[in-house]
XYZ file of C-alpha atoms in Angstrom:
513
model
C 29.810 -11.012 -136.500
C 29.901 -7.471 -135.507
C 30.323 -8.215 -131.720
C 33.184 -10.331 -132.926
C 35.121 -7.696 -134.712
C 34.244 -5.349 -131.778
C 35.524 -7.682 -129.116
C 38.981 -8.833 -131.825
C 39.467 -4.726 -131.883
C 39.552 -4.238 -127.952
C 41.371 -7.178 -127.037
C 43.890 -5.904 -128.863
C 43.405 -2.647 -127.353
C 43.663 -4.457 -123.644
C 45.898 -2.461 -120.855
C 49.042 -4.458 -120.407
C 48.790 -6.157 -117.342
C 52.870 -6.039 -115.719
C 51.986 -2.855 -114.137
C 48.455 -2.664 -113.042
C 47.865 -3.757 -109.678
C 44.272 -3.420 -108.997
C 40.832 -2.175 -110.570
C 37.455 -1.442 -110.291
C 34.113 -0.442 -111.601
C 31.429 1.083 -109.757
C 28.178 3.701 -111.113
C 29.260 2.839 -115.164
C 32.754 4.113 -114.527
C 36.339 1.729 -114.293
C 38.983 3.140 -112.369
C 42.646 1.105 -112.541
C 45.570 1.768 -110.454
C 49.193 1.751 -112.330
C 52.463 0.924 -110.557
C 54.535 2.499 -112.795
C 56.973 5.867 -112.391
C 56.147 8.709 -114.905
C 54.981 12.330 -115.025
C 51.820 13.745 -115.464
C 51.706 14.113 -118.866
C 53.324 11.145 -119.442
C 50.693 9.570 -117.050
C 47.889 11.243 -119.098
C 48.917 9.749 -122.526
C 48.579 5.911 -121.123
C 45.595 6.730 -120.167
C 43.750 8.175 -123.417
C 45.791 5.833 -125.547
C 43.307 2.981 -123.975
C 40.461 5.289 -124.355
C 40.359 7.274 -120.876
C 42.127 10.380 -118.929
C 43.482 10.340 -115.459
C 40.801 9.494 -112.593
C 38.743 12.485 -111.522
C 37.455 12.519 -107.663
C 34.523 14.720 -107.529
C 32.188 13.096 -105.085
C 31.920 11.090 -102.134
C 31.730 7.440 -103.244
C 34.378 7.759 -106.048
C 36.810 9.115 -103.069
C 35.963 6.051 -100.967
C 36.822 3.672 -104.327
C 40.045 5.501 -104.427
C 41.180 4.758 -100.774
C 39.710 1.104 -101.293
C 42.562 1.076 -104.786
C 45.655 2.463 -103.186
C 44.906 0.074 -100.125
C 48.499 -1.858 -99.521
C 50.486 0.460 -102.364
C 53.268 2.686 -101.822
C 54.312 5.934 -102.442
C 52.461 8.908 -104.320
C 49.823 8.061 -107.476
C 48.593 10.870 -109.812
C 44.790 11.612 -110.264
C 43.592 14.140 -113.439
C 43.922 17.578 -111.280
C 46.109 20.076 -112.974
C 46.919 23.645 -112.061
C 45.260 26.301 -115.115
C 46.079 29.666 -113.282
C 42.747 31.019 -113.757
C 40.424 32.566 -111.517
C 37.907 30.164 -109.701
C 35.437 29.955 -106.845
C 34.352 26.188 -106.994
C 37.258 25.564 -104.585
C 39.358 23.994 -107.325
C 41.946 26.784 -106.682
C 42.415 27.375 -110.224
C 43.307 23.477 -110.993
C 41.084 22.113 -114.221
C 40.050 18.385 -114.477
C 41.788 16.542 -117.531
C 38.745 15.532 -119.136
C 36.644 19.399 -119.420
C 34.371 18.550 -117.051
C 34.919 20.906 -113.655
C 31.739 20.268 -111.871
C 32.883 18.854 -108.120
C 30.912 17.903 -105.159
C 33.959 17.017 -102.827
C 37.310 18.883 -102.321
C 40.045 17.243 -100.958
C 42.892 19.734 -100.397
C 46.367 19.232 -98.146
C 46.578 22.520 -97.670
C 44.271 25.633 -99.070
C 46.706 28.406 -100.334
C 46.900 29.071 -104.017
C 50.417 29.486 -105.878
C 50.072 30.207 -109.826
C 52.487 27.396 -110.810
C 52.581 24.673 -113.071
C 51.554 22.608 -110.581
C 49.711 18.961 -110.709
C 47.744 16.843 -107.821
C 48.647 13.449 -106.210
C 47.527 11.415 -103.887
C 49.091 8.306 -101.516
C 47.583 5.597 -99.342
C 48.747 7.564 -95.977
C 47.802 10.637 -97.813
C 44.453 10.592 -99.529
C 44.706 14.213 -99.247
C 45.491 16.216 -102.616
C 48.968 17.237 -102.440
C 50.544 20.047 -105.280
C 53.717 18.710 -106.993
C 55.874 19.716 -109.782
C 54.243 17.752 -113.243
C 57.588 16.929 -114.618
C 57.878 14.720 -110.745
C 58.335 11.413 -111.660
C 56.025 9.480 -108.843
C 55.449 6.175 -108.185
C 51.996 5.585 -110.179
C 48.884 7.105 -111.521
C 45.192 6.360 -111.861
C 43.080 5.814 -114.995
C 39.417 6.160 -115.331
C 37.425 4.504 -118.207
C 34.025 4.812 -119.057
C 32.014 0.966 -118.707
C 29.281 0.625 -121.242
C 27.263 -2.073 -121.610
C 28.258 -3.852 -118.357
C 27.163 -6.896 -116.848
C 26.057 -8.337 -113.674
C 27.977 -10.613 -111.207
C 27.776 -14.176 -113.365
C 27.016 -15.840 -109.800
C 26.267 -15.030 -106.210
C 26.162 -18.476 -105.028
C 29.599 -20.050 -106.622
C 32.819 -18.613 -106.910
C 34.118 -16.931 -109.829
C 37.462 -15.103 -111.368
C 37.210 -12.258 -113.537
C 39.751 -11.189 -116.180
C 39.161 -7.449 -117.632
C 40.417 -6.152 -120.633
C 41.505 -3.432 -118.838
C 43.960 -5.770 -117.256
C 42.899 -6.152 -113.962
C 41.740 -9.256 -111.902
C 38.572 -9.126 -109.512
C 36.792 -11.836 -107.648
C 33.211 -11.998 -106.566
C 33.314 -8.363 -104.837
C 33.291 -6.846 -108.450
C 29.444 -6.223 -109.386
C 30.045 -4.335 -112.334
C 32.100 -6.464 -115.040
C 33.268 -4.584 -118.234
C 32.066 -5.933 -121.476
C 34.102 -8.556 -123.121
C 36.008 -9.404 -119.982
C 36.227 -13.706 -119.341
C 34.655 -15.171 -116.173
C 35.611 -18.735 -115.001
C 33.071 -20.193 -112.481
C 34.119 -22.534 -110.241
C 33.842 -25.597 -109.072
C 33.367 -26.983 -113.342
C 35.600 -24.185 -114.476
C 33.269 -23.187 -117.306
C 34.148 -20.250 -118.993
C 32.423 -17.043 -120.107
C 32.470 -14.009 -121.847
C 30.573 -10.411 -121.011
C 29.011 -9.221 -124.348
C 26.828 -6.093 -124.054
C 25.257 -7.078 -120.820
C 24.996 -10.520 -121.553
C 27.066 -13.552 -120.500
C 27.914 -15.995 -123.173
C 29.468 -19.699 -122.134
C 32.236 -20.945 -124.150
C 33.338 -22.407 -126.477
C 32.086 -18.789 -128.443
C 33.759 -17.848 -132.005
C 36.999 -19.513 -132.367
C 38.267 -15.748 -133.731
C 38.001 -14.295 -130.488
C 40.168 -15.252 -127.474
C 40.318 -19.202 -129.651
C 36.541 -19.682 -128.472
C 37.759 -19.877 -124.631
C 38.796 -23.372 -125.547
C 42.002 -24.841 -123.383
C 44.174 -26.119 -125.839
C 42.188 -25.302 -129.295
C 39.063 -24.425 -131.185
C 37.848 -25.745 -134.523
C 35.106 -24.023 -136.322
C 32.506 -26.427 -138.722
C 29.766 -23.891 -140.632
C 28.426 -22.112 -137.242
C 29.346 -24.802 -134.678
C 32.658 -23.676 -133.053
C 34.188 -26.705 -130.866
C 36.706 -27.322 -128.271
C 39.022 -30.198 -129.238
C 42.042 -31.636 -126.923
C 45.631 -33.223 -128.003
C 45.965 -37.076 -127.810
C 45.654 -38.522 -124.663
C 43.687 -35.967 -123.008
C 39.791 -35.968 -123.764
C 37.403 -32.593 -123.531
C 36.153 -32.160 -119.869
C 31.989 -33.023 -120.587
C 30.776 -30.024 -117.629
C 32.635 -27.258 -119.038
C 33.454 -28.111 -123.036
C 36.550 -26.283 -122.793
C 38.886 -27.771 -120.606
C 40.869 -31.556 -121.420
C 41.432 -34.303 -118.744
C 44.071 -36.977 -119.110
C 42.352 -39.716 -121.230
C 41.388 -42.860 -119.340
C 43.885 -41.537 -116.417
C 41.542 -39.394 -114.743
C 40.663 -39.935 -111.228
C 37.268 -38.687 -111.458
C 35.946 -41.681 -113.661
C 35.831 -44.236 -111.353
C 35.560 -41.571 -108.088
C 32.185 -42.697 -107.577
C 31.604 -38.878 -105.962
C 27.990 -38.130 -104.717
C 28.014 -34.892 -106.928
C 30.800 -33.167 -107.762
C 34.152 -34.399 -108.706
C 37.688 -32.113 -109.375
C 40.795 -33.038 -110.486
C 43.843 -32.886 -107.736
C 46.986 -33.858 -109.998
C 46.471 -37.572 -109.839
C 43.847 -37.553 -107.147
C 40.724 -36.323 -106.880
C 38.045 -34.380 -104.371
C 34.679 -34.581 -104.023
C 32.988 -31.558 -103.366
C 29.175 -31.010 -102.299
C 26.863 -28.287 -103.004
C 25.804 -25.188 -100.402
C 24.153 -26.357 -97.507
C 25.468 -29.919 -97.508
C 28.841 -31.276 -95.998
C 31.278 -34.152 -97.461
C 30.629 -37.574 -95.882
C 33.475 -40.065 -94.034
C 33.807 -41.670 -96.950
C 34.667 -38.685 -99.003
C 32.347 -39.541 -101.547
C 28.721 -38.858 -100.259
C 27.546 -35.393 -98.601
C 25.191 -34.917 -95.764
C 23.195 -32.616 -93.796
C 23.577 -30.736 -90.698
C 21.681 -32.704 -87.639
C 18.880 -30.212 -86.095
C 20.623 -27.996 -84.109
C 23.364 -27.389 -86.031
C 24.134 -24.916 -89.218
C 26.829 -25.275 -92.146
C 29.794 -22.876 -91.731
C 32.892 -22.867 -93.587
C 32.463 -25.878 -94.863
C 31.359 -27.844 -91.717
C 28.658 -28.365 -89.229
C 28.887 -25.849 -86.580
C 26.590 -26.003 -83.123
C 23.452 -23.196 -82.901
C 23.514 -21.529 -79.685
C 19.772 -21.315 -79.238
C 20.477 -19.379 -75.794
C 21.023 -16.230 -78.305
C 17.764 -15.861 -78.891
C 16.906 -15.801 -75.153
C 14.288 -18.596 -75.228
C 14.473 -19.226 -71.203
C 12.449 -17.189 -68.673
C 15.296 -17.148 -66.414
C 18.812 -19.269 -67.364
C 19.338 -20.775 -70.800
C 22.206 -23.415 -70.709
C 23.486 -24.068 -74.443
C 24.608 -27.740 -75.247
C 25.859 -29.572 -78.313
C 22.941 -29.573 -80.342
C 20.477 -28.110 -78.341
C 19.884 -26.222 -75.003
C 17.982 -26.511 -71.658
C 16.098 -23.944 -69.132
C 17.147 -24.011 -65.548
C 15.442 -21.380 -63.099
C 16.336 -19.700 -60.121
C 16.400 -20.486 -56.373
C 13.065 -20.476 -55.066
C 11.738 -21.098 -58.593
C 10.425 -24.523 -60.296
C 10.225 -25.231 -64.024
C 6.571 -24.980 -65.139
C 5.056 -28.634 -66.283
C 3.188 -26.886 -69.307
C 5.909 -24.907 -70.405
C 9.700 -25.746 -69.814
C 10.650 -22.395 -70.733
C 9.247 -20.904 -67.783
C 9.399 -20.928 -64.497
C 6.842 -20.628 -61.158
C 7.442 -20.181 -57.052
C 8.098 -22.966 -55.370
C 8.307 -23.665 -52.042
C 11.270 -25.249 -50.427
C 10.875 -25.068 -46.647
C 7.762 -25.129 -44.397
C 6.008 -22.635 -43.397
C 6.809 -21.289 -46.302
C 7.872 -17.553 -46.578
C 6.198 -15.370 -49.472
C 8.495 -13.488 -51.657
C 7.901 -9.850 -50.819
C 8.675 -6.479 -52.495
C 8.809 -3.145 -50.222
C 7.714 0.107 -52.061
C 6.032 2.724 -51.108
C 2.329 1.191 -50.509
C 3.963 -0.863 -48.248
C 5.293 -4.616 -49.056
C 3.810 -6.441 -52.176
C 4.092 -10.410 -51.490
C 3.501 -13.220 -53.846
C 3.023 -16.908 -53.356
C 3.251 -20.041 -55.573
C 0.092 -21.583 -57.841
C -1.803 -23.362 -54.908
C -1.336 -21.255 -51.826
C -2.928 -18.483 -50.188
C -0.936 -14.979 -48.444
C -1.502 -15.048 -44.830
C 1.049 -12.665 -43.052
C 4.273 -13.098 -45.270
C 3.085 -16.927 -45.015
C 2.268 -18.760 -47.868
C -0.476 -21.496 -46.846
C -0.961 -24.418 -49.056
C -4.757 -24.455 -50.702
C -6.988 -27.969 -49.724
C -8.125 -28.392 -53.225
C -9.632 -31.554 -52.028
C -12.250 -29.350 -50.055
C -13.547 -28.319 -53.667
C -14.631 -31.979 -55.230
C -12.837 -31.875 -58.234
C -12.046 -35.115 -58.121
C -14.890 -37.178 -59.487
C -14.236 -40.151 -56.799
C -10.756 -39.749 -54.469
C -8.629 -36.984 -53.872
C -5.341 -36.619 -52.204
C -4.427 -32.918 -51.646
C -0.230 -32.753 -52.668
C 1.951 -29.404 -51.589
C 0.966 -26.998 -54.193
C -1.877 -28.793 -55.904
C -3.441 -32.326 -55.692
C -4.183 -35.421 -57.472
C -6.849 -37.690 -58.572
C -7.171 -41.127 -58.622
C -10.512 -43.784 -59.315
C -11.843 -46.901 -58.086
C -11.063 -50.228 -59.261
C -13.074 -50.865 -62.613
C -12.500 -47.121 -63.428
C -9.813 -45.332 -65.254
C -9.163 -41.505 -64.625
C -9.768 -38.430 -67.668
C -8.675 -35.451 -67.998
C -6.973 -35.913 -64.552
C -10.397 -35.319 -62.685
C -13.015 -37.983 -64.398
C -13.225 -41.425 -63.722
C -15.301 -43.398 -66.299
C -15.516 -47.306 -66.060
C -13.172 -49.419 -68.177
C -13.536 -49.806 -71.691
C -15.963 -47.134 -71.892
C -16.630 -45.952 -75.673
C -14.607 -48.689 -76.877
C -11.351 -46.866 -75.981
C -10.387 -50.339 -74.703
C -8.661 -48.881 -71.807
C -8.227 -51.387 -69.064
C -6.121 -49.057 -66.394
C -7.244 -49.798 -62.761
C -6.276 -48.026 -60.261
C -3.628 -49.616 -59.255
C -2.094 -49.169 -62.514
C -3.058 -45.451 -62.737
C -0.366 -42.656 -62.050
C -1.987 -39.757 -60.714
C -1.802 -36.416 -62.067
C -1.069 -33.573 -59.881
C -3.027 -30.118 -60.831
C -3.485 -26.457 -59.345
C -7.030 -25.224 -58.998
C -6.451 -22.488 -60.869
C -5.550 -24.704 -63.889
C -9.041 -27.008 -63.268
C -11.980 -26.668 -66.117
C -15.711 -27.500 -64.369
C -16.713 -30.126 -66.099
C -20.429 -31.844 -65.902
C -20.596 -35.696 -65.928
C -23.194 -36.873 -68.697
C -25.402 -38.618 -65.957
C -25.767 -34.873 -63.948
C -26.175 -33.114 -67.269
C -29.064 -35.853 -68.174
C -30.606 -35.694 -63.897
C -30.532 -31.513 -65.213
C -32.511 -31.736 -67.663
C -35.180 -34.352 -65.995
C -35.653 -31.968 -63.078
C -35.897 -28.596 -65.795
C -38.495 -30.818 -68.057
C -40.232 -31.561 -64.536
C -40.742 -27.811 -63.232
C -41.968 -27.032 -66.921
C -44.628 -29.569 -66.471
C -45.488 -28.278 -63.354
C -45.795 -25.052 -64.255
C -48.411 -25.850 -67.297
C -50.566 -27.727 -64.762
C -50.656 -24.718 -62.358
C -51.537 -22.106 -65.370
C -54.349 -23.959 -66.758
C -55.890 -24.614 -63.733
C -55.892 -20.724 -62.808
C -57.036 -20.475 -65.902
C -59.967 -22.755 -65.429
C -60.763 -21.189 -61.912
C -60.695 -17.702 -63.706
C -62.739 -18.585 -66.574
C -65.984 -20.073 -64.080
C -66.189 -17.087 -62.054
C -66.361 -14.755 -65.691
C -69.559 -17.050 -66.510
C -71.152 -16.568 -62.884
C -70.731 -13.050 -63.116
C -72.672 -13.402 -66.517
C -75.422 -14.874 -65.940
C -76.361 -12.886 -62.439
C -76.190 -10.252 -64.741
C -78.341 -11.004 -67.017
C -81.115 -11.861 -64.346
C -81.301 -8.336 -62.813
C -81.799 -7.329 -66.846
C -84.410 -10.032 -67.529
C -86.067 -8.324 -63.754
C -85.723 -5.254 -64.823
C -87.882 -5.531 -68.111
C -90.171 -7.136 -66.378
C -90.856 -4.197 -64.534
C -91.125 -1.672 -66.701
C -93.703 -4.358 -68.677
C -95.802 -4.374 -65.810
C -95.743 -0.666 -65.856
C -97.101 -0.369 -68.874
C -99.600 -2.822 -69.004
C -102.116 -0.574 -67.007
C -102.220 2.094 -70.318
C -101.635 -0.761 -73.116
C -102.935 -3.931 -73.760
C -100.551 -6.730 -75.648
C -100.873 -9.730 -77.110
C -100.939 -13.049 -74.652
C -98.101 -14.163 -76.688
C -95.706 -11.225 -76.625
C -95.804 -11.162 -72.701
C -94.878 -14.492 -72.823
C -92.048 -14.467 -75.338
C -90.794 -11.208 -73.153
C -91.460 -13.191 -70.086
């Protein structure tokens, strides 16, 4: 209830709208133009009587919203700059502004001298400069400023919308500060709503303020406030505000894919963002690839803007295609770029002179002999698992009958691995590729004759260590036991030494023995 009385108490306040011609509301300030002739003062009283003063420019971006308001006006408007004949240094030159507050960041001057006079400032569209007049002058206009508490946001960014101020000026979507309690009616359902301390409320609201938004009237039942229509017309079900003509309404039986408005008798069908109305006016469609929605229809993309060709990008409706230069081919693996090509035999290499003398290049597939570019036998090189045919530039593969070519170089017999693949080579269209594009591949019956010969040469090698091992071991035991004769000798010499002082025992001589 309070925002009620609140909003009942300024609408009655509201700026009278026959002479305001524009508005606007930027950093929690409103600033309204008046086309109306009076003096200063007289300017001045409008002003606070609707709760402000005269506008005040004292920085940068509120002097840019002031040439943005007097845009496509007319003769001189006063702003709150008037003359105090007191001493100053802010560069005011003794003028005050109207509401106490002389802080500035931007001066603005016509001209700089300083005359003691009651004297107040102006300003026009071809003169944004401030220019010293008599008060008493009346000028064509003035400008009021009003503080903008509790604000809200743009209602929509996707959808168009009207705004109505209480201040009494209209904006449209370029407005992103709304003052509280103005109405907003979004289009294409026309609902309605109302800015209430930063909040947006959708109609039908209280029936005490503004008649709930409602069309033709609002009826209040305990806290349930409703829209109602005279006879014959019935309450529009997307907005609950708004009446259609009762059982004459176009849009019943439209049969529109989405959205349906009222034309008078007729109707339109209208799609959402991104989508386009059909033949039939009733369905909406897509953009085909290649295309993008703008104003309303399906426009072509020029894909050459983003530069996607190497050399020349030729834009077409829908799409686009890469052409190359003279001398140049389009490259099989990528049709955005483009290689040398050779188009007359012998064929010259493209040469660059600098100062190391000339630098000469030659297509994939030939070799630089003398500013001659000499086409590479790939054949020579057996890529081709069975024939090869050596082709200007590169060559091509092809396989025996019961085989079928892969990867361009193998041949494998039919129906190998169950691919069921019974190409012969008659059938098979052979597939031209540079050397320096070919992978070395290894055919599973040389990969498995690899491995037999590396298993073999193991073997072998095993064999030949044990039997130096063998050899090596025979000779360690020979060299043993002569050994151990010349010891066995040489006790029995020193035993027969000693035998002439010492007698032993039959049995020991034996044992040594």
């Amino acid at each position: 209830m309070k925002h009620i009385t609140v909003m009942l108490a300024l609408v009655a306040l509201r700026v009278c709208g026959e002479n305001i011609s524009d508005g606007y509301c930027v950093d929690g300030k409103c600033f309204v133009v008046h086309e109306h002739r009076a003096s200063f003062d007289d300017a001045q009283s409008v002003c606070q009587e609707k709760g402000g003063h005269l506008m005040t420019v004292r920085t940068e971006k509120t002097a840019s919203v002031l040439g943005g308001l007097l845009n496509g006006t007319s003769g001189d408007f006063w702003i709150g700059l008037k003359h105090q004949c007191s001493d100053s240094n802010d560069g005011l030159k003794g003028y005050k502004w109207v509401n106490g507050d002389n802080t500035t960041d931007f001066i603005n001057w016509k001209t700089h001298l300083s005359v003691c006079s009651p004297r107040c400032a102006s300003v026009s569209h071809k003169v944004l400069k401030w220019s010293e007049r008599a008060c008493n002058d009346r000028i064509q206009g003035y400008l009021c400023e009003y503080d903008n508490p509790g604000y809200c946001p743009p209602l929509s960014i996707n959808a168009s919308v009207s705004y109505q101020t209480h201040f009494g000026f209209s904006a449209q979507e370029d407005l992103k500060e709304i003052p509280k309690f103005s109405n907003a009616t979004l289009q294409p359902l026309r609902t309605r709503h109302m800015c209430v301390e930063g909040a947006w409320y959708q109609a039908p609201w209280s029936c005490e303020a503004l008649g709930g938004g409602c069309e033709y009237k609002c009826i209040q039942e305990g806290q349930i406030n409703t829209c109602i229509c005279p006879p014959g017309f019935t309450i529009d079900i997307n907005n609950r505000v708004t009446c259609n003509k009762q059982d004459d309404d176009p849009c019943t039986h439209a049969g529109c894919e989405h959205t349906c408005t009222r034309r008078g008798e007729t109707f339109e069908c209208k799609c959402p963002p991104g989508l386009y109305l059909g033949a039939d006016g009733k369905s909406c469609k897509s953009c085909n690839p290649g295309f993008h929605m703008e104003g309303g229809v399906c426009v072509d993309v020029n894909e050459c803007e983003s530069a996607p060709c190497e050399h020349e990008c030729i834009n077409t409706e829908g799409s686009y295609h890469c052409e190359c230069f003279k001398g140049h081919i389009k490259s099989v693996e990528n049709m955005h770029k483009c290689n040398m090509h050779c188009t007359e035999f012998p064929c010259p290499a493209k040469c660059d002179s600098n100062s190391n003398g000339p630098q000469c290049d030659c297509p994939r597939g030939f070799l630089l002999e003398e500013q001659f570019c000499i086409d590479i036998d790939e054949c020579d090189s057996d890529f081709c698992d069975h024939k090869c045919e050596n082709t200007v530039g590169g060559f091509q593969c092809s396989c025996k009958e019961g085989f079928v070519i892969k990867d361009g170089t193998k041949c494998i017999r039919e129906n190998f691995e169950g691919s069921g693949s019974s190409t012969t080579f008659e059938d098979f269209i052979p597939t031209s590729r540079s050397p320096t594009d070919m992978t070395v591949s290894i055919s599973a019956a040389s990969l498995l004759g690899i491995m037999v010969c590396i298993f073999l040469c193991i073997l072998l090698l095993a064999c030949l260590a044990r039997s130096i091992m063998r050899r090596l071991s025979k000779m360690h035991h020979y060299d043993m036991d002569e050994g151990h004769h010349e010891i066995l000798n040489f006790q029995e010499v020193i035993i027969n030494k000693h035998c002439v002082q010492q007698t032993f025992p039959n049995r020991y001589l034996k044992r040594d023995i």
